[in-house]
Amino acid sequence: MGLLGLFNKEYTIQYQVLEQDEIVDTDRVIIKAGDHTAARKKADTMLRKQFGRTQYKIEWVQRF
């Protein structure tokens, strides 16, 4: 573990899966990141690989 790894916090990201502008699923994922913006970017990258660019929407990011 690197020095920067010590400062990572867990963020919960809630997202919706969309199909033709209709919500078909809502789920949450936990991401470790240094701050709120980095957590959102990591989640966006992960969700884009899984669902494609237009098939999901991040609702909120929160640190518990």
Coordinates of N, CA and C in Angstrom, one line a residue:
M1 N 0.9 -1.2 0.0 CA 0.0 0.0 0.0 C 0.9 1.2 0.0
G2 N 0.6 2.1 -0.9 CA 1.4 3.4 -1.0 C 1.0 4.4 0.1
L3 N 1.7 5.4 0.2 CA 1.4 6.4 1.1 C 0.1 7.1 0.9
L4 N -0.3 7.3 -0.4 CA -1.6 7.9 -0.7 C -2.7 7.0 -0.4
G5 N -2.5 5.7 -0.3 CA -3.5 4.8 0.0 C -4.0 4.9 1.4
L6 N -3.2 5.5 2.3 CA -3.6 5.6 3.7 C -4.7 6.7 3.8
F7 N -4.8 7.6 2.9 CA -5.8 8.7 3.0 C -7.1 8.5 2.3
N8 N -7.2 7.3 1.6 CA -8.4 7.0 0.9 C -9.6 6.8 1.9
K9 N -10.8 7.3 1.5 CA -12.0 7.1 2.3 C -13.0 6.3 1.5
E10 N -13.9 5.7 2.1 CA -15.0 4.9 1.4 C -16.1 5.9 1.1
Y11 N -16.5 5.9 -0.2 CA -17.7 6.7 -0.6 C -18.7 5.7 -1.2
T12 N -20.0 6.0 -0.9 CA -21.1 5.2 -1.4 C -21.7 6.0 -2.6
I13 N -21.8 5.4 -3.7 CA -22.4 6.1 -4.9 C -23.6 5.3 -5.3
Q14 N -24.7 6.1 -5.4 CA -26.0 5.5 -5.8 C -26.2 5.9 -7.3
Y15 N -26.6 4.9 -8.1 CA -26.8 5.2 -9.5 C -28.1 4.5 -10.0
Q16 N -28.6 5.0 -11.1 CA -29.8 4.4 -11.7 C -29.4 3.9 -13.1
V17 N -30.0 2.7 -13.4 CA -29.8 2.2 -14.7 C -31.0 2.5 -15.5
L18 N -30.8 3.1 -16.7 CA -31.9 3.6 -17.5 C -32.1 2.8 -18.8
E19 N -33.3 2.7 -19.2 CA -33.6 2.1 -20.5 C -34.7 2.9 -21.2
Q20 N -34.3 3.6 -22.2 CA -35.2 4.5 -23.0 C -35.9 5.5 -22.0
D21 N -35.0 6.2 -21.2 CA -35.5 7.2 -20.3 C -36.3 6.7 -19.2
E22 N -36.4 5.4 -18.9 CA -37.1 4.8 -17.9 C -36.2 4.1 -16.9
I23 N -36.3 4.3 -15.6 CA -35.5 3.7 -14.6 C -35.8 2.2 -14.5
V24 N -34.9 1.3 -14.7 CA -35.1 -0.1 -14.6 C -34.5 -0.7 -13.4
D25 N -33.5 0.0 -12.8 CA -32.8 -0.5 -11.6 C -32.1 0.6 -10.9
T26 N -32.0 0.5 -9.6 CA -31.2 1.5 -8.8 C -30.3 0.6 -7.9
D27 N -29.1 1.0 -7.8 CA -28.1 0.2 -7.0 C -27.1 1.2 -6.4
R28 N -26.3 0.6 -5.5 CA -25.2 1.4 -4.9 C -23.9 0.6 -5.0
V29 N -22.8 1.4 -5.1 CA -21.5 0.8 -5.1 C -20.6 1.6 -4.2
I30 N -19.6 0.9 -3.5 CA -18.7 1.5 -2.6 C -17.3 1.7 -3.3
I31 N -16.8 2.9 -3.3 CA -15.5 3.2 -4.0 C -14.6 3.8 -3.0
K32 N -13.3 3.4 -3.0 CA -12.3 4.1 -2.1 C -11.6 5.1 -3.0
A33 N -11.6 6.4 -2.4 CA -11.0 7.5 -3.1 C -10.5 8.5 -2.1
G34 N -9.7 9.5 -2.6 CA -9.2 10.5 -1.7 C -10.2 11.6 -1.4
D35 N -11.1 11.9 -2.4 CA -12.2 12.9 -2.1 C -13.4 12.6 -3.0
H36 N -14.4 13.4 -2.8 CA -15.7 13.2 -3.4 C -15.6 13.2 -4.9
T37 N -14.9 14.1 -5.5 CA -14.7 14.2 -6.9 C -14.0 13.0 -7.5
A38 N -13.0 12.5 -6.9 CA -12.3 11.3 -7.3 C -13.2 10.1 -7.3
A39 N -14.0 10.0 -6.2 CA -14.9 8.9 -6.1 C -15.9 8.9 -7.2
R40 N -16.4 10.1 -7.6 CA -17.4 10.2 -8.6 C -16.8 9.8 -10.0
K41 N -15.5 10.2 -10.2 CA -14.8 9.9 -11.5 C -14.6 8.4 -11.6
K42 N -14.2 7.8 -10.5 CA -13.9 6.3 -10.5 C -15.2 5.6 -10.7
A43 N -16.3 6.0 -10.1 CA -17.6 5.3 -10.3 C -18.0 5.5 -11.7
D44 N -17.9 6.7 -12.3 CA -18.3 7.0 -13.6 C -17.5 6.1 -14.6
T45 N -16.2 6.0 -14.4 CA -15.4 5.1 -15.3 C -15.9 3.7 -15.2
M46 N -16.1 3.2 -14.0 CA -16.5 1.8 -13.8 C -17.9 1.6 -14.5
L47 N -18.8 2.5 -14.2 CA -20.2 2.3 -14.8 C -20.2 2.4 -16.3
R48 N -19.4 3.3 -16.8 CA -19.3 3.5 -18.3 C -18.9 2.2 -18.9
K49 N -17.9 1.5 -18.3 CA -17.4 0.2 -18.9 C -18.5 -0.8 -18.8
Q50 N -19.3 -0.8 -17.7 CA -20.3 -1.8 -17.5 C -21.6 -1.6 -18.3
F51 N -22.1 -0.3 -18.4 CA -23.4 0.0 -19.0 C -23.3 0.8 -20.3
G52 N -22.2 1.4 -20.6 CA -22.2 2.3 -21.7 C -22.5 3.8 -21.2
R53 N -22.2 4.7 -22.1 CA -22.3 6.1 -21.6 C -23.7 6.6 -21.3
T54 N -24.7 6.2 -22.0 CA -26.0 6.8 -21.7 C -27.0 5.9 -21.0
Q55 N -26.6 4.8 -20.5 CA -27.5 3.9 -19.8 C -27.5 3.9 -18.3
Y56 N -26.9 4.9 -17.7 CA -26.9 5.0 -16.2 C -26.8 6.5 -15.9
K57 N -27.2 6.8 -14.6 CA -27.1 8.1 -14.1 C -26.7 8.0 -12.6
I58 N -25.6 8.7 -12.2 CA -25.2 8.8 -10.8 C -26.1 9.8 -10.1
E59 N -26.8 9.3 -9.1 CA -27.7 10.1 -8.3 C -27.0 10.9 -7.2
W60 N -26.2 10.2 -6.4 CA -25.4 11.0 -5.4 C -24.2 10.2 -4.9
V61 N -23.3 10.9 -4.3 CA -22.1 10.4 -3.7 C -22.0 10.8 -2.3
Q62 N -21.8 9.9 -1.4 CA -21.8 10.3 0.0 C -20.8 9.5 0.8
R63 N -20.1 10.1 1.8 CA -19.1 9.4 2.6 C -19.8 9.1 3.9
F64 N -19.8 7.8 4.3 CA -20.4 7.4 5.6 C -19.3 7.2 6.6

